[in-house]
XYZ file of C-alpha atoms in Angstrom:
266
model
C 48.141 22.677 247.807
C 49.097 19.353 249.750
C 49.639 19.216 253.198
C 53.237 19.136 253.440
C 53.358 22.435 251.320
C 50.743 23.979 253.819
C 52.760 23.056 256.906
C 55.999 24.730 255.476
C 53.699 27.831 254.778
C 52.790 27.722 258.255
C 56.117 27.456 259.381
C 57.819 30.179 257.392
C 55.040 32.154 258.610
C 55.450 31.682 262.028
C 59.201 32.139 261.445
C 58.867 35.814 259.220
C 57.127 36.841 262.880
C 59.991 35.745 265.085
C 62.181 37.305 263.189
C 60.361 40.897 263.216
C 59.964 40.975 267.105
C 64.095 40.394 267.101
C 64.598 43.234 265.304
C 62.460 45.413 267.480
C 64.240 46.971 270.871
C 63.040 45.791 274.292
C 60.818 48.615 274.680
C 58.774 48.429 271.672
C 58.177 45.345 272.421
C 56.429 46.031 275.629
C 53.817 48.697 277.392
C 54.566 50.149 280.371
C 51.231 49.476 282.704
C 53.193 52.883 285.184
C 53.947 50.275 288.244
C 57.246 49.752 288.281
C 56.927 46.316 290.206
C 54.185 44.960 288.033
C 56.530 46.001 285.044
C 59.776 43.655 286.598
C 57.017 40.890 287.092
C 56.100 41.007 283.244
C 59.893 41.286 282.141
C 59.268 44.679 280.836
C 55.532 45.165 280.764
C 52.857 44.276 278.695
C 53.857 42.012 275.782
C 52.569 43.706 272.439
C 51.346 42.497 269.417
C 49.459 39.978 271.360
C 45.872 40.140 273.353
C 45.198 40.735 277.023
C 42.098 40.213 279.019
C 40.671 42.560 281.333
C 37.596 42.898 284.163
C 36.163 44.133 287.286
C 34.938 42.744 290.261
C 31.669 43.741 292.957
C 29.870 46.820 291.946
C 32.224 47.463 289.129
C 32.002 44.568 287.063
C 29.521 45.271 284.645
C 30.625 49.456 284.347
C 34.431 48.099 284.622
C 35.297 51.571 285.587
C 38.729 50.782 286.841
C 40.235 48.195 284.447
C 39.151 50.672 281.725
C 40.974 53.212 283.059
C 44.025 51.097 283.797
C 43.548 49.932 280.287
C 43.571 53.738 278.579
C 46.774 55.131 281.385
C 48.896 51.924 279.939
C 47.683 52.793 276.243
C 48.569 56.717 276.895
C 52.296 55.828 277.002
C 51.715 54.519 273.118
C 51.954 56.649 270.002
C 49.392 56.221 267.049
C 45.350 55.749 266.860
C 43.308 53.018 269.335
C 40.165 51.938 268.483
C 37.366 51.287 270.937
C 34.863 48.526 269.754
C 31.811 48.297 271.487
C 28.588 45.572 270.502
C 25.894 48.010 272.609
C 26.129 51.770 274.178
C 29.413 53.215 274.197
C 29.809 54.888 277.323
C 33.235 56.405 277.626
C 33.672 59.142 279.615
C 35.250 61.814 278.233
C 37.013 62.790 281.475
C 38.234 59.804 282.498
C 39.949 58.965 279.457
C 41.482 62.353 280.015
C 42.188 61.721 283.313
C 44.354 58.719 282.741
C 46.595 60.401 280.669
C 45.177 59.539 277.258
C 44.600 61.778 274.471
C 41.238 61.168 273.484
C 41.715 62.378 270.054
C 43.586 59.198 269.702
C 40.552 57.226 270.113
C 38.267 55.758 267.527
C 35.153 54.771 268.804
C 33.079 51.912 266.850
C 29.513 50.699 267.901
C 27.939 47.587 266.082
C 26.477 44.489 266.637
C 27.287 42.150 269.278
C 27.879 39.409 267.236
C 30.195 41.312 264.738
C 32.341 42.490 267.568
C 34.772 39.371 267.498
C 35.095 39.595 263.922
C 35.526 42.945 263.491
C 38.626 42.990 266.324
C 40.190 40.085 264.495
C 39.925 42.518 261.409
C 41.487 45.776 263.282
C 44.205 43.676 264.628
C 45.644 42.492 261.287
C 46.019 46.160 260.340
C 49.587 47.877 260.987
C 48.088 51.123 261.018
C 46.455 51.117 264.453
C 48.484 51.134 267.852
C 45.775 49.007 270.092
C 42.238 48.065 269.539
C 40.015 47.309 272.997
C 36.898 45.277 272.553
C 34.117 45.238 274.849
C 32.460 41.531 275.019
C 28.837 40.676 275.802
C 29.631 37.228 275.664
C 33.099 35.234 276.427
C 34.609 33.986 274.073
C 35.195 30.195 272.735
C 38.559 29.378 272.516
C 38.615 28.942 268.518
C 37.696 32.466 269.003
C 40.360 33.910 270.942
C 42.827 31.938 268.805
C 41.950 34.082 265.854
C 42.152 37.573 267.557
C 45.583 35.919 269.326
C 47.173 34.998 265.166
C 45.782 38.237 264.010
C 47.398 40.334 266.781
C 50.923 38.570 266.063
C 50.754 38.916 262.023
C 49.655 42.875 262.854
C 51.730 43.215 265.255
C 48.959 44.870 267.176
C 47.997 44.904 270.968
C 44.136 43.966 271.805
C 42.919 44.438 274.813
C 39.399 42.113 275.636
C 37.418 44.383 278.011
C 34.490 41.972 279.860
C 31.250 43.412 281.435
C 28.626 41.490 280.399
C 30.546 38.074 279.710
C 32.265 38.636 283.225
C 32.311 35.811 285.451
C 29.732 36.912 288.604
C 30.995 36.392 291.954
C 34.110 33.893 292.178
C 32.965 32.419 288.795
C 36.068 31.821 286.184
C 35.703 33.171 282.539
C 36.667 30.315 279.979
C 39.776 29.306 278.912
C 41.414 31.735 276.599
C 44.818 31.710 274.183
C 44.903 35.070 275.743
C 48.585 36.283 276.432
C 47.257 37.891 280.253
C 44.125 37.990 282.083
C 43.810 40.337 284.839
C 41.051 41.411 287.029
C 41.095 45.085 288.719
C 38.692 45.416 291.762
C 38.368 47.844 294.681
C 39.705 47.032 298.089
C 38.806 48.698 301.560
C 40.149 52.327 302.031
C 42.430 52.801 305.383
C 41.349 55.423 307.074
C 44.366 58.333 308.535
C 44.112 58.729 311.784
C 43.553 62.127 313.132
C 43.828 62.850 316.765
C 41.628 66.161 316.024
C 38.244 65.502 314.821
C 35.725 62.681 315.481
C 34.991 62.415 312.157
C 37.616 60.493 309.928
C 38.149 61.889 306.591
C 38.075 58.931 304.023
C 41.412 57.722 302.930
C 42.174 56.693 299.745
C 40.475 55.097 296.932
C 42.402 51.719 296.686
C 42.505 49.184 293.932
C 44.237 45.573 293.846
C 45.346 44.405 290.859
C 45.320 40.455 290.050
C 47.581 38.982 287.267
C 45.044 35.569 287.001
C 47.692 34.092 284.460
C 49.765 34.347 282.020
C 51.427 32.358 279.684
C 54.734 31.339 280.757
C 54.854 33.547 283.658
C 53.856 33.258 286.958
C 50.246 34.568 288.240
C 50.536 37.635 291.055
C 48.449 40.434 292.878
C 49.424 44.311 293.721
C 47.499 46.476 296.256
C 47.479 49.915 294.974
C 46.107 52.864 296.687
C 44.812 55.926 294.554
C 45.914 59.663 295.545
C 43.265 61.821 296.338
C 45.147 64.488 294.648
C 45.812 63.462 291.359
C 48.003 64.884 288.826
C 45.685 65.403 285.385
C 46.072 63.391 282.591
C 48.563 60.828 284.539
C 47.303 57.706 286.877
C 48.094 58.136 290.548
C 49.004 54.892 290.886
C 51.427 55.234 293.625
C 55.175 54.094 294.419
C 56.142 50.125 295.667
C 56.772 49.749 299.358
C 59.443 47.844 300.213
C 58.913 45.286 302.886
C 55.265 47.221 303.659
C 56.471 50.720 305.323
C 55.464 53.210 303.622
C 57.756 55.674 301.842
C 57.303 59.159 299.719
C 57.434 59.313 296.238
C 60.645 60.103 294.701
C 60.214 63.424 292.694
C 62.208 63.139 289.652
C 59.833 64.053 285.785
C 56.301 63.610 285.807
C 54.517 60.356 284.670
C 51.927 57.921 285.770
C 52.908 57.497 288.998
C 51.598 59.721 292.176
C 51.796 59.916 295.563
C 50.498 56.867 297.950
C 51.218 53.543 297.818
C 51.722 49.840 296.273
C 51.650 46.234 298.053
C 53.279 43.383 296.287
């Protein structure tokens, strides 16, 4: 095969997957991450069939407790199996996945190698059969790498999700460059405390998160402050309604999803 007939492969190819995300509504063709301003930022949501980067930030950036949950509340919206791939300890917890609204039946968990991890995602996303695949890295990967797992999530038409702990940047370090559709970082952020005129002793408000968009390709970077209801509805994430112009406002009642009581800063 000549080069010319190679580059007209390539190009077919590339056109056969345009074609199949046209035929596929607007909604399919995103996930809904359950804030409604973060959703009108991304044109929809979450771009699928594509990969996304995730991690933490302080105390939480090796665990990566809270972009793992944000991770499994946007993937309980989807329908079909997600597998879990992990290169060391697997350390899930079973209530938390639960808590963010996922069905952890849903979830195939894989342990192996460190090394294999990359290849094995790149593998998984090819496959029409699976819904999502989330990969936790040791390491960061080159950007040959996250090419491949990028081309393999297109010809699946499979969303990956790259979960960092290990290969997360420390402090204000940067991870690498990536072909990575979205890279996002979800840290903790100070509590405000309520005031009560009663007692000496505060009670502790809120857990609040903020939620960075670092970049994106073809879109514009951006950062929500989201506080966390203490009383959470099970199985859904209490991430809470936007605020226009900062006052605060209730939640509108209306059928139950992701959203909870509190609050979100744009």
């Amino acid at each position: 095969m000549n080069q010319h007939t190679e580059t007209m492969e390539l190009l077919r190819d590339q056109i056969a997957r345009i074609e199949r995300r046209s035929r596929v509504s607007d909604a399919a063709r995103h996930l809904r991450t359950g804030l409604p301003d973060v959703d009108r930022h991304l044109g929809g949501g979450l771009p699928c069939g594509v990969v996304h980067e995730f991690y933490g930030a302080g105390s939480d950036l090796r665990v990566a407790a809270k972009p793992s949950r944000f991770i499994a509340s946007i993937l309980a919206d989807t329908e079909g199996q997600i597998v879990w791939i992990s290169g060391r300890y697997l350390d899930l917890h079973l209530a938390g996945i639960r808590a963010a609204g996922l069905d952890a039946g849903r979830v195939i968990c894989i342990e192996t190698r460190p090394e294999n991890v990359p290849s094995l995602c790149e593998d998984i996303l090819r496959e029409r059969t699976v819904a999502a695949v989330v990969a936790d890295l040791d390491v960061p990967l080159s950007l040959t790498a996250s090419r491949r797992l990028q081309l393999a999530a297109e010809v699946g038409g499979t969303t990956g999700f790259l979960l960092h702990r290990e290969s997360a940047p420390p402090g204000a370090g940067r991870l690498p460059p990536s072909a990575c559709q979205t890279r996002w970082r979800v840290r903790g952020s100070p509590c405000v405390l309520p005031f009560s005129a009663s007692t000496a002793l505060l009670p502790l408000g809120p857990e609040r998160w903020t939620i960075e968009l670092l970049r994106q390709r073809g879109g514009r970077p951006a950062s929500w402050s989201c506080e966390i209801s203490t009383h959470a509805t099970p199985h859904h994430l209490p991430l809470a309604s936007v605020l226009a112009h900062g006052p605060m406002v209730p939640a509108q009642s209306g059928r139950a999803d992701r959203i909870g009581p509190g609050a979100a800063y744009a």
